[in-house]
Amino acid sequence: MKKIFFLLSFFALALGASAQPPKFHGKVKIEFEKNMNVPAYYKELDPEWYDRIKDRLPKSVITYHDFIGDGDRSLYRPGRETQVDPRSWFRPVADKNVVFTDFRSARVVAQKPVYEETFLMEDSLSRIKWKITADTRVIQGYECRKAVGILDDTVAIFAFYTDEIMIPGGPEGIQGLPGMILGMGIPRLHTTWFATKVEVYDVPMQAVAPATKGKKTTRSAMMKSLGTLMREWGTYGSRMVVNFAI
């Protein structure tokens, strides 16, 4: 009888533990790994140029970025450094962005270094039309639901968000879902962002403040300036502008 009672007690405890509701968090610090498929990216930019340089391109380039935030505001910024092959002429694109988002006022302040120029863009949040799907995926222990979005009616995005982290944010300036984005991809850029570390305790919210240095501008004015600059580089230059739109 004692053995039967012990087994019943064990199964009751196990079932009770598995039935625990998920915990919800209002603050978070996340490390994102950004991974660009370099050959695919350059092949889409300019197939003819790609054929000439493909043997000198790295297979992928990885950079790390930190997200710190709560339901009111967030900061996305460069994270730990990675080794760059000094023999390669290729360097990451748009890897130094610092993006402050104010969810309460629906405003964003983004510092975006672009070659010799640094823009300090302040504007409303980007317009993204989201459609939530039934697909799910576990990322860093959080069950995430897949959503498909269209940025400014032109750029497709897929994202995996969790409502266990009650922040409508994500990498760069991507936002607007009912929970935190832990995984994201932009096919047009052949680039993905996935969380490699999620911390929900002792989050350093004092670090969340907008950048102040750079040429002050709006989103439309910045994109117009970049369009003019990139067109001087030909077709592939014009297609690179979308890197700075997100």
XYZ file of N, CA, C and O in Angstrom, residues 55-141:
348
model
N 33.367 33.869 -55.507
C 34.410 33.072 -54.860
C 35.071 33.805 -53.699
O 35.781 33.186 -52.893
N 34.858 35.103 -53.605
C 35.471 35.899 -52.528
C 34.490 36.256 -51.423
O 34.853 36.936 -50.472
N 33.245 35.798 -51.550
C 32.228 36.130 -50.551
C 32.196 35.097 -49.425
O 32.304 33.897 -49.681
N 32.008 35.539 -48.184
C 31.792 34.571 -47.096
C 30.423 33.926 -47.245
O 29.514 34.483 -47.856
N 30.263 32.722 -46.712
C 28.981 32.029 -46.802
C 27.897 32.750 -46.000
O 26.732 32.797 -46.402
N 28.292 33.306 -44.872
C 27.349 34.050 -44.041
C 28.128 34.999 -43.154
O 29.345 34.837 -42.968
N 27.436 35.985 -42.636
C 28.033 36.916 -41.676
C 27.100 37.011 -40.482
O 25.897 37.251 -40.630
N 27.661 36.818 -39.291
C 26.876 36.836 -38.058
C 27.296 38.022 -37.191
O 28.493 38.267 -37.004
N 26.309 38.765 -36.683
C 26.553 39.822 -35.715
C 25.573 39.647 -34.564
O 24.544 38.970 -34.703
N 25.887 40.251 -33.424
C 25.043 40.120 -32.242
C 24.513 41.484 -31.806
O 25.211 42.502 -31.920
N 23.266 41.464 -31.318
C 22.581 42.698 -30.940
C 21.774 42.456 -29.669
O 21.274 41.346 -29.442
N 21.647 43.503 -28.856
C 20.912 43.407 -27.601
C 19.609 44.180 -27.674
O 19.563 45.293 -28.230
N 18.570 43.595 -27.098
C 17.274 44.255 -26.934
C 16.993 44.340 -25.443
O 17.068 43.331 -24.735
N 16.676 45.546 -24.958
C 16.310 45.750 -23.557
C 15.007 46.528 -23.553
O 14.890 47.557 -24.241
N 14.004 46.072 -22.806
C 12.764 46.828 -22.826
C 11.688 46.311 -21.908
O 11.803 45.249 -21.289
N 10.622 47.110 -21.821
C 9.395 46.707 -21.139
C 8.215 47.122 -22.006
O 8.407 47.418 -23.196
N 7.020 47.159 -21.450
C 5.852 47.475 -22.255
C 5.736 48.927 -22.660
O 4.887 49.279 -23.482
N 6.605 49.783 -22.112
C 6.561 51.216 -22.425
C 7.622 51.645 -23.425
O 7.371 52.463 -24.303
N 8.834 51.073 -23.295
C 9.930 51.536 -24.145
C 10.963 50.433 -24.305
O 11.021 49.499 -23.491
N 11.778 50.551 -25.336
C 12.811 49.543 -25.577
C 13.997 50.152 -26.297
O 13.906 51.239 -26.885
N 15.122 49.430 -26.242
C 16.342 49.835 -26.936
C 16.957 48.618 -27.608
O 17.133 47.566 -26.982
N 17.277 48.774 -28.885
C 17.972 47.744 -29.663
C 19.305 48.338 -30.074
O 19.364 49.447 -30.628
N 20.406 47.617 -29.794
C 21.727 48.199 -30.033
C 22.729 47.090 -30.355
O 22.462 45.906 -30.109
N 23.917 47.456 -30.888
C 24.942 46.438 -31.145
C 25.321 45.715 -29.854
O 25.394 46.317 -28.782
N 25.561 44.404 -29.965
C 25.950 43.601 -28.817
C 27.413 43.225 -28.868
O 28.243 44.001 -29.344
N 27.706 42.015 -28.413
C 29.106 41.586 -28.360
C 29.703 41.499 -29.764
O 29.016 41.181 -30.735
N 30.979 41.791 -29.842
C 31.659 41.820 -31.128
C 31.988 40.410 -31.597
O 32.161 39.492 -30.800
N 32.063 40.273 -32.905
C 32.460 39.002 -33.506
C 33.729 39.217 -34.334
O 34.031 40.339 -34.749
N 34.442 38.138 -34.554
C 35.668 38.216 -35.337
C 35.337 38.412 -36.820
O 34.475 37.723 -37.357
N 36.008 39.346 -37.449
C 35.843 39.580 -38.878
C 37.145 39.200 -39.578
O 38.231 39.616 -39.159
N 37.030 38.398 -40.625
C 38.209 37.961 -41.372
C 38.881 39.184 -42.014
O 38.294 39.840 -42.890
N 40.088 39.544 -41.599
C 40.751 40.739 -42.152
C 41.079 40.609 -43.630
O 41.319 41.609 -44.301
N 41.053 39.381 -44.154
C 41.359 39.177 -45.577
C 40.151 39.456 -46.471
O 40.288 39.574 -47.686
N 38.975 39.543 -45.849
C 37.752 39.749 -46.627
C 37.415 41.232 -46.721
O 37.485 41.966 -45.733
N 37.025 41.674 -47.912
C 36.628 43.068 -48.096
C 35.198 43.294 -47.630
O 34.777 44.423 -47.396
N 34.429 42.202 -47.457
C 33.024 42.349 -47.090
C 32.884 42.728 -45.622
O 33.574 42.201 -44.752
N 31.970 43.662 -45.353
C 31.648 44.050 -43.999
C 30.132 44.020 -43.821
O 29.386 44.237 -44.780
N 29.648 43.726 -42.606
C 28.200 43.662 -42.372
C 27.508 44.963 -42.759
O 28.093 46.050 -42.709
N 26.239 44.834 -43.130
C 25.433 45.978 -43.537
C 24.445 46.323 -42.414
O 23.805 45.438 -41.849
N 24.344 47.610 -42.092
C 23.380 48.097 -41.088
C 23.514 47.348 -39.756
O 22.523 46.982 -39.142
N 24.759 47.140 -39.321
C 24.984 46.379 -38.089
C 25.224 47.262 -36.871
O 25.402 46.751 -35.761
N 25.227 48.581 -37.043
C 25.503 49.502 -35.927
C 24.274 50.320 -35.528
O 24.396 51.295 -34.788
N 23.097 49.934 -35.990
C 21.892 50.698 -35.675
C 21.596 50.680 -34.173
O 21.760 49.659 -33.507
N 21.128 51.824 -33.672
C 20.656 51.934 -32.291
C 19.226 52.457 -32.368
O 18.990 53.578 -32.833
N 18.266 51.621 -31.953
C 16.852 51.946 -32.152
C 16.133 52.027 -30.805
O 16.043 51.046 -30.075
N 15.642 53.223 -30.495
C 14.837 53.447 -29.286
C 13.372 53.529 -29.698
O 13.007 54.295 -30.591
N 12.530 52.723 -29.047
C 11.102 52.709 -29.358
C 10.299 53.097 -28.124
O 10.512 52.541 -27.043
N 9.399 54.059 -28.306
C 8.466 54.453 -27.248
C 7.094 53.918 -27.638
O 6.431 54.466 -28.520
N 6.696 52.822 -26.999
C 5.429 52.193 -27.361
C 4.232 53.044 -26.947
O 3.184 52.987 -27.578
N 4.379 53.844 -25.903
C 3.264 54.670 -25.422
C 2.896 55.749 -26.432
O 1.724 55.987 -26.699
N 3.908 56.416 -26.963
C 3.649 57.511 -27.913
C 3.725 57.048 -29.361
O 3.530 57.852 -30.277
N 4.056 55.757 -29.578
C 4.186 55.187 -30.930
C 5.222 55.960 -31.751
O 5.019 56.254 -32.925
N 6.376 56.257 -31.100
C 7.459 56.978 -31.762
C 8.745 56.172 -31.704
O 8.937 55.319 -30.833
N 9.634 56.438 -32.634
C 10.919 55.759 -32.689
C 12.021 56.782 -32.936
O 11.827 57.759 -33.672
N 13.169 56.577 -32.291
C 14.374 57.368 -32.553
C 15.466 56.369 -32.922
O 15.856 55.532 -32.101
N 15.947 56.439 -34.154
C 16.912 55.453 -34.646
C 18.174 56.141 -35.142
O 18.115 57.009 -36.017
N 19.289 55.743 -34.563
C 20.594 56.215 -35.030
C 21.127 55.190 -36.030
O 21.314 54.018 -35.686
N 21.351 55.633 -37.271
C 21.731 54.703 -38.338
C 22.980 55.204 -39.063
O 22.891 56.076 -39.926
N 24.157 54.653 -38.725
C 25.364 55.003 -39.468
C 25.330 54.377 -40.863
O 25.093 53.180 -40.997
N 25.530 55.195 -41.867
C 25.548 54.713 -43.256
C 26.815 55.252 -43.904
O 26.867 56.399 -44.342
N 27.871 54.426 -43.894
C 29.169 54.797 -44.432
C 29.674 56.053 -43.719
O 29.834 56.036 -42.513
N 29.876 57.181 -44.401
C 30.445 58.360 -43.736
C 29.390 59.206 -43.031
O 29.725 60.135 -42.307
N 28.135 58.906 -43.212
C 27.040 59.698 -42.629
C 26.380 58.928 -41.493
O 26.284 57.696 -41.529
N 25.934 59.653 -40.452
C 25.140 59.054 -39.381
C 23.834 59.811 -39.271
O 23.827 61.022 -39.020
N 22.737 59.105 -39.493
C 21.410 59.704 -39.402
C 20.826 59.471 -38.014
O 21.039 58.429 -37.397
N 20.088 60.474 -37.529
C 19.319 60.331 -36.289
C 17.862 60.547 -36.684
O 17.367 61.662 -36.747
N 17.199 59.443 -36.986
C 15.841 59.483 -37.518
C 14.806 59.413 -36.389
O 14.847 58.512 -35.563
N 13.907 60.389 -36.353
C 12.811 60.372 -35.382
C 11.497 60.459 -36.135
O 11.294 61.343 -36.968
N 10.587 59.516 -35.845
C 9.338 59.453 -36.594
C 8.356 58.556 -35.851
O 8.663 58.037 -34.769
N 7.202 58.358 -36.457
C 6.232 57.406 -35.911
C 6.721 55.980 -36.192
O 7.622 55.763 -37.006
N 6.135 55.005 -35.499
C 6.516 53.616 -35.712
C 6.191 53.186 -37.146
O 5.248 53.682 -37.757
N 6.981 52.262 -37.663
C 6.756 51.758 -39.021
C 5.394 51.095 -39.128
O 4.899 50.467 -38.181
N 4.784 51.204 -40.299
C 3.499 50.558 -40.557
C 3.732 49.128 -41.011
O 4.342 48.892 -42.049
N 3.250 48.187 -40.222
C 3.393 46.778 -40.565
C 2.020 46.114 -40.478
O 1.354 46.203 -39.448
N 1.615 45.484 -41.564
C 0.348 44.749 -41.568
C 0.641 43.294 -41.225
O 1.305 42.590 -41.987
N 0.149 42.850 -40.063
C 0.440 41.508 -39.581
C -0.733 40.562 -39.801
O -1.876 40.943 -39.662
N -0.404 39.308 -40.096
C -1.379 38.227 -40.122
C -0.824 37.089 -39.271
O 0.240 36.539 -39.561
N -1.532 36.747 -38.194
C -1.081 35.703 -37.279
C -1.528 34.339 -37.800
O -2.668 34.163 -38.219
N -0.626 33.375 -37.788
C -0.914 32.041 -38.312
C -1.053 31.043 -37.153
O -0.870 31.385 -35.984
N -1.323 29.803 -37.498
C -1.454 28.744 -36.483
C -0.130 28.044 -36.205
O -0.041 27.227 -35.288
N 0.910 28.347 -36.976
C 2.202 27.682 -36.806
C 2.885 28.141 -35.515
O 2.789 29.315 -35.138
N 3.583 27.217 -34.871
C 4.306 27.553 -33.645
C 5.721 27.002 -33.705
O 6.029 26.104 -34.492
N 6.557 27.549 -32.836
C 7.953 27.122 -32.745
C 8.468 27.509 -31.367
O 8.131 28.587 -30.860
N 9.275 26.652 -30.767
C 9.856 26.950 -29.462
C 11.217 27.606 -29.662
O 12.081 27.067 -30.358
N 11.393 28.791 -29.066
C 12.657 29.520 -29.150
C 13.093 29.870 -27.738
O 12.363 30.542 -27.003
N 14.265 29.388 -27.361
C 14.819 29.636 -26.022
C 13.826 29.284 -24.910
O 13.701 29.987 -23.904
N 13.081 28.207 -25.120
C 12.158 27.729 -24.105
C 10.790 28.366 -24.116
O 9.918 27.989 -23.328
